[in-house]
Coordinates of C-alpha atoms in Angstrom, one line a residue:
X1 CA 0.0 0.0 0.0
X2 CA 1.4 3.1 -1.3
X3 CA -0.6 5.6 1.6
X4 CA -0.5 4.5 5.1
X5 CA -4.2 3.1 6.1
X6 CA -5.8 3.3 9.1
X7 CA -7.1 -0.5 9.7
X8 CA -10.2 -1.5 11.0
X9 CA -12.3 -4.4 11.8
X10 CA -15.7 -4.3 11.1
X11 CA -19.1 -6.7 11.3
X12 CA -23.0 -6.3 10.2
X13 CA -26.3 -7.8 11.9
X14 CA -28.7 -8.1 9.6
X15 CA -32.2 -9.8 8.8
X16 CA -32.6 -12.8 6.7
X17 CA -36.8 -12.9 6.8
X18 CA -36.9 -11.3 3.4
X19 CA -35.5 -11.5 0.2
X20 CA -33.5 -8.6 0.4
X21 CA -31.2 -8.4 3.7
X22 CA -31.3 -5.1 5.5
X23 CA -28.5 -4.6 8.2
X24 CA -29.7 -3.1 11.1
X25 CA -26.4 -3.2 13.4
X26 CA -22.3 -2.4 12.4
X27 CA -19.4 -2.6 14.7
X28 CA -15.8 -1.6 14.1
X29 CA -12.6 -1.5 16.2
X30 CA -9.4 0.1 15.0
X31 CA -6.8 -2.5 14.8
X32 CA -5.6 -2.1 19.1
X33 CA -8.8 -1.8 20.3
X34 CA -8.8 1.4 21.2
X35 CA -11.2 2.7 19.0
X36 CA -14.8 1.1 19.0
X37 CA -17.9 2.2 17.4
X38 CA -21.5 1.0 17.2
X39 CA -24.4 1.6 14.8
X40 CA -28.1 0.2 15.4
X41 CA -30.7 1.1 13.6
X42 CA -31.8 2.6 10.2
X43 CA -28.4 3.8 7.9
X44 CA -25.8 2.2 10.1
X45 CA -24.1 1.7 6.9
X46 CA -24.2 4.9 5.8
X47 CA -22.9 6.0 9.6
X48 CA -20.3 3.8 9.6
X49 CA -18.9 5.2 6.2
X50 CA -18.9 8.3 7.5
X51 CA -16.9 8.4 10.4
X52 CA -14.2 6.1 8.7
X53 CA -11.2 8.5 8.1
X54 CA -9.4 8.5 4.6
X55 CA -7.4 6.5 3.8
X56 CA -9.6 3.5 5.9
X57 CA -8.4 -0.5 5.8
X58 CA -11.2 -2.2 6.5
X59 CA -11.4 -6.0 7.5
X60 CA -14.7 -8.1 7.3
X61 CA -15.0 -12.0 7.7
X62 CA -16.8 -13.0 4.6
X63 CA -16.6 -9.8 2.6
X64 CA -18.8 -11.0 0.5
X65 CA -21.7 -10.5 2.2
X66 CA -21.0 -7.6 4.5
X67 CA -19.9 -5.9 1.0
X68 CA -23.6 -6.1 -0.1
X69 CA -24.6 -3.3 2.4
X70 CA -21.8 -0.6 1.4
X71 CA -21.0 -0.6 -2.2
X72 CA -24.2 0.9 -3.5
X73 CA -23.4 4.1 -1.0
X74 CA -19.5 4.2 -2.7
X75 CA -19.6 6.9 -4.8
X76 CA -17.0 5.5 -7.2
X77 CA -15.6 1.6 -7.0
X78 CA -12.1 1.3 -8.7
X79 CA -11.1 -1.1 -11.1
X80 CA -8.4 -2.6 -9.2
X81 CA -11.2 -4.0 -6.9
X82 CA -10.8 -7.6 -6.9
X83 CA -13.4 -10.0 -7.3
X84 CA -13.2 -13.3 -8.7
X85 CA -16.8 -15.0 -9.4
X86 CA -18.6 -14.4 -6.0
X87 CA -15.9 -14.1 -4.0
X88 CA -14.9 -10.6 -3.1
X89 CA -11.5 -10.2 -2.3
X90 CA -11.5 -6.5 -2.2
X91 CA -12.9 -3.6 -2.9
X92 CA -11.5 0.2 -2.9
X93 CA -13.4 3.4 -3.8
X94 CA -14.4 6.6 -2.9
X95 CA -16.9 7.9 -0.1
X96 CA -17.3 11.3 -0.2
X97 CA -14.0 11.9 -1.1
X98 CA -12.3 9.5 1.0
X99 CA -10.4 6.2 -0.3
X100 CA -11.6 3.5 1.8
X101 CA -10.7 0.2 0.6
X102 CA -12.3 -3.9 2.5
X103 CA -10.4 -6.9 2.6
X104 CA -11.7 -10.3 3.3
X105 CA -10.2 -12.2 6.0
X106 CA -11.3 -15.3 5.1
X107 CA -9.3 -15.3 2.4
X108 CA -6.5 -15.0 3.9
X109 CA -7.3 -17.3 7.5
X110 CA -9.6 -19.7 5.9
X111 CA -11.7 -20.9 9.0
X112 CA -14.8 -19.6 10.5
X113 CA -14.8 -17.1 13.7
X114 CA -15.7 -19.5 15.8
X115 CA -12.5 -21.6 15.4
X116 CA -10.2 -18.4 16.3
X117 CA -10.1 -18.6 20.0
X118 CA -8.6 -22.3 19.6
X119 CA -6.3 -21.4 16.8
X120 CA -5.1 -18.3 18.2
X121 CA -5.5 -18.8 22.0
X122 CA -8.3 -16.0 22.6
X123 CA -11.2 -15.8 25.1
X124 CA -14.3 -16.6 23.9
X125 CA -16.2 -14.7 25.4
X126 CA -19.9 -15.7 26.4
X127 CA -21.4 -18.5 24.3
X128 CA -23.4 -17.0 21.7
X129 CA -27.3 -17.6 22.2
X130 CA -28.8 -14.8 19.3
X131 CA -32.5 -14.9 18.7
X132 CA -32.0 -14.0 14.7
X133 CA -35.7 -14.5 13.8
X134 CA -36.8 -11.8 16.1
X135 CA -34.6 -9.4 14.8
X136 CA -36.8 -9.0 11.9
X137 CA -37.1 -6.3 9.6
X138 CA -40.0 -5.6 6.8
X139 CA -39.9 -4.3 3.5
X140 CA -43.3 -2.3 2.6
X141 CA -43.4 -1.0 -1.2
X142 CA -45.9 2.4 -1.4
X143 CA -47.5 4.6 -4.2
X144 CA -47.8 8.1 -4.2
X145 CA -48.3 10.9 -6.7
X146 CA -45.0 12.6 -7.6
X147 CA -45.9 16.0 -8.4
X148 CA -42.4 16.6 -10.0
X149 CA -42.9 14.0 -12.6
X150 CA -46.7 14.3 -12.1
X151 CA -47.2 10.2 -12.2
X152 CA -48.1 7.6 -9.7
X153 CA -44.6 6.4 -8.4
X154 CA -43.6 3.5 -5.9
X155 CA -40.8 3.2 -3.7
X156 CA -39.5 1.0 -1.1
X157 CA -39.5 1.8 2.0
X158 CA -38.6 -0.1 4.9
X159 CA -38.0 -1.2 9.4
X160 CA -35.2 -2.4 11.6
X161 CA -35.9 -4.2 14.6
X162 CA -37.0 -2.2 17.6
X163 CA -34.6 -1.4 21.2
X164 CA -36.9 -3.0 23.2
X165 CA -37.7 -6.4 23.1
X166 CA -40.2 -8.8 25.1
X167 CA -38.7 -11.7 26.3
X168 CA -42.1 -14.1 26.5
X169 CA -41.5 -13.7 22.5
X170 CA -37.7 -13.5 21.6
X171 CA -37.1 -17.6 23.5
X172 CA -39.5 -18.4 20.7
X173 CA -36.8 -18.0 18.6
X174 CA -34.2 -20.0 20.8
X175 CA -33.8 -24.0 20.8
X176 CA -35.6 -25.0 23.8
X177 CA -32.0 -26.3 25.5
X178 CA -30.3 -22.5 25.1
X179 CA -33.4 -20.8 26.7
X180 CA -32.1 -20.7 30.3
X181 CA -28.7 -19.6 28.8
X182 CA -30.4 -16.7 26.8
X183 CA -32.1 -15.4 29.7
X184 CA -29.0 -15.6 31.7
X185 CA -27.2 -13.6 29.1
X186 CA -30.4 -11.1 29.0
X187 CA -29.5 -10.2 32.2
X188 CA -26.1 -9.9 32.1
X189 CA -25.8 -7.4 28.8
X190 CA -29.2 -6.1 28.0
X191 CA -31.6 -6.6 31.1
X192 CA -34.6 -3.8 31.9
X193 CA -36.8 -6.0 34.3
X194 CA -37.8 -9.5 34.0
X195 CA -40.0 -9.3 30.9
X196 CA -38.6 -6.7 28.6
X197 CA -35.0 -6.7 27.7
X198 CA -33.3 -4.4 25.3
X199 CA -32.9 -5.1 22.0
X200 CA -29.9 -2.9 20.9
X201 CA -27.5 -3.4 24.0
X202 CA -27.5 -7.4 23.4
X203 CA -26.9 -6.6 19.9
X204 CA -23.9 -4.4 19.6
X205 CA -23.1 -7.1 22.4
X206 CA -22.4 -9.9 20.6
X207 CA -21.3 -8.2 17.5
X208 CA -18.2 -6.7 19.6
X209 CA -17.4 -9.8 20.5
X210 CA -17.5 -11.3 16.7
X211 CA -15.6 -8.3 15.8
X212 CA -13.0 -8.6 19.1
X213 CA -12.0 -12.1 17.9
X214 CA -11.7 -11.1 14.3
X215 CA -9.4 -8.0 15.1
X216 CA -7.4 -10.4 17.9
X217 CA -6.6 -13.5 15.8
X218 CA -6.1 -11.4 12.5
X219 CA -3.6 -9.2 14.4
X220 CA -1.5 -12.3 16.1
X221 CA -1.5 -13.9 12.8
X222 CA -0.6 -10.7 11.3
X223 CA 2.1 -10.3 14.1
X224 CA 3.3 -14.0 13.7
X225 CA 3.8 -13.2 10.0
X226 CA 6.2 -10.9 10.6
X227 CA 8.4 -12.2 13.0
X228 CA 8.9 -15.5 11.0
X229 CA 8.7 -13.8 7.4
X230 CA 9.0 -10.2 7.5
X231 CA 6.0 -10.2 5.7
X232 CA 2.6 -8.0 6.6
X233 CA -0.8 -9.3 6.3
X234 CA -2.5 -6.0 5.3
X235 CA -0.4 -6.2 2.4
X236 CA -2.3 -9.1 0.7
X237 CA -5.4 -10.4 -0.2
X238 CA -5.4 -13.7 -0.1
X239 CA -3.2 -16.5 1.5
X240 CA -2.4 -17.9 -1.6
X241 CA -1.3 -14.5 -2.4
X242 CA 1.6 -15.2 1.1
X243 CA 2.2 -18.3 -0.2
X244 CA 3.3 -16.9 -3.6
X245 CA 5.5 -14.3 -2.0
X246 CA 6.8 -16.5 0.5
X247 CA 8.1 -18.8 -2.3
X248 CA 8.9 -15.9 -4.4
X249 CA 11.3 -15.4 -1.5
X250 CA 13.4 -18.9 -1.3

């Protein structure tokens, strides 16, 4: 990389009811952990682009998904974006005037999340109990005259889950066996009283924690790189691409 990039680790919630996913919750941590923020709600996407500074690195586990909620608000994608069927491998452009560009991880450390804290000695954290079918959102499509262009137009418009959930409802959505666990969880991260819990905080909970283990065992990895190869991670895109160099090397 010619400029020097700030990195970042980043990670959406979204729905799945629908045909069309709608994110409704971002995270992102600077590369030390010094740095967190936290979205919920309607345009996290939108938020999180525009508090990334110029010059942004940004890491997601499975790019090619989390990509699907940014590129439409880039206002130019360069050709030197890589993407190779669909498998996106990265993609740089422009945000209002900024050059951001999003690396997969996976492509370079090829197993899922869960499988860091073993690979890279990490804690956990608390075991993940997420009741994704309550975390709905709704697509409604509406008609209304346009009296610019003096027709009958329809647009999209759309929800994102609520803050505050009922917890009689959300277990509905959890395997009977992971109930107590949930509710235990409830009250240690999101609790209000013993029927409503909020939504948002349990969350931006657990997405922190997916996006603390992704920064932690990419950055040891990255760091283990180095001292063995004098190679850096952020440098590549893949880890056939560290392979190559590495052999390039002998």
């Amino acid at each position: 990389m010619n400029k020097k990039y700030t990195v970042y680790y980043f990670d959406f919630e979204a729905s799945t009811n629908g045909e069309k996913h709608i994110p409704y919750c971002v995270c992102l941590s600077n590369s030390s952990g010094t740095e967190i923020k936290t979205y919920y709600g309607k345009g996290c996407a939108r938020k999180m682009l525009n508090y990334l500074p110029n010059y942004s690195l940004c890491y997601a586990h499975n790019l090619s998904y989390d990509i699907n909620f940014i590129i439409d608000l880039l206002n130019v994608v360069y050709s030197k974006s890589i993407i190779k069927g669909s498998k996106v491998y990265m993609i740089a452009g422009k945000y209002n005037g900024k050059s951001l560009t999003f690396k997969d991880s996976l492509c370079v450390i090829s197993s899922p999340l869960r499988l860091f804290p073993s690979m890279f000695n990490l804690e956990t954290g608390r075991k993940e109990c997420f009741p994704y079918g309550y975390y709905q959102s709704f697509i409604q499509k509406i008609k209304y005259f346009d009296e610019d262009e003096l027709k009958i137009v329809e647009r999209e418009i759309y929800t994102v889950p609520g803050e505050i959930g009922i917890i009689e409802d959300a277990v509905k959505y959890i395997d009977e066996e992971d109930i107590n666990l949930f509710i235990d969880n409830v009250r240690s991260v999101a609790y209000i009283d013993e029927k409503i819990f909020s939504m948002k905080r349990y969350c931006i909970f657990y997405c922190l924690q997916d996006v603390r283990i992704l920064r932690e065992g990419f950055e040891t990895f990255r760091k283990l790189l180095l001292e063995q190869f004098d190679l850096d991670a952020y440098e590549y895109i893949s880890i056939s691409s560290i392979a190559h160099k590495l052999i390039k090397l002998k």
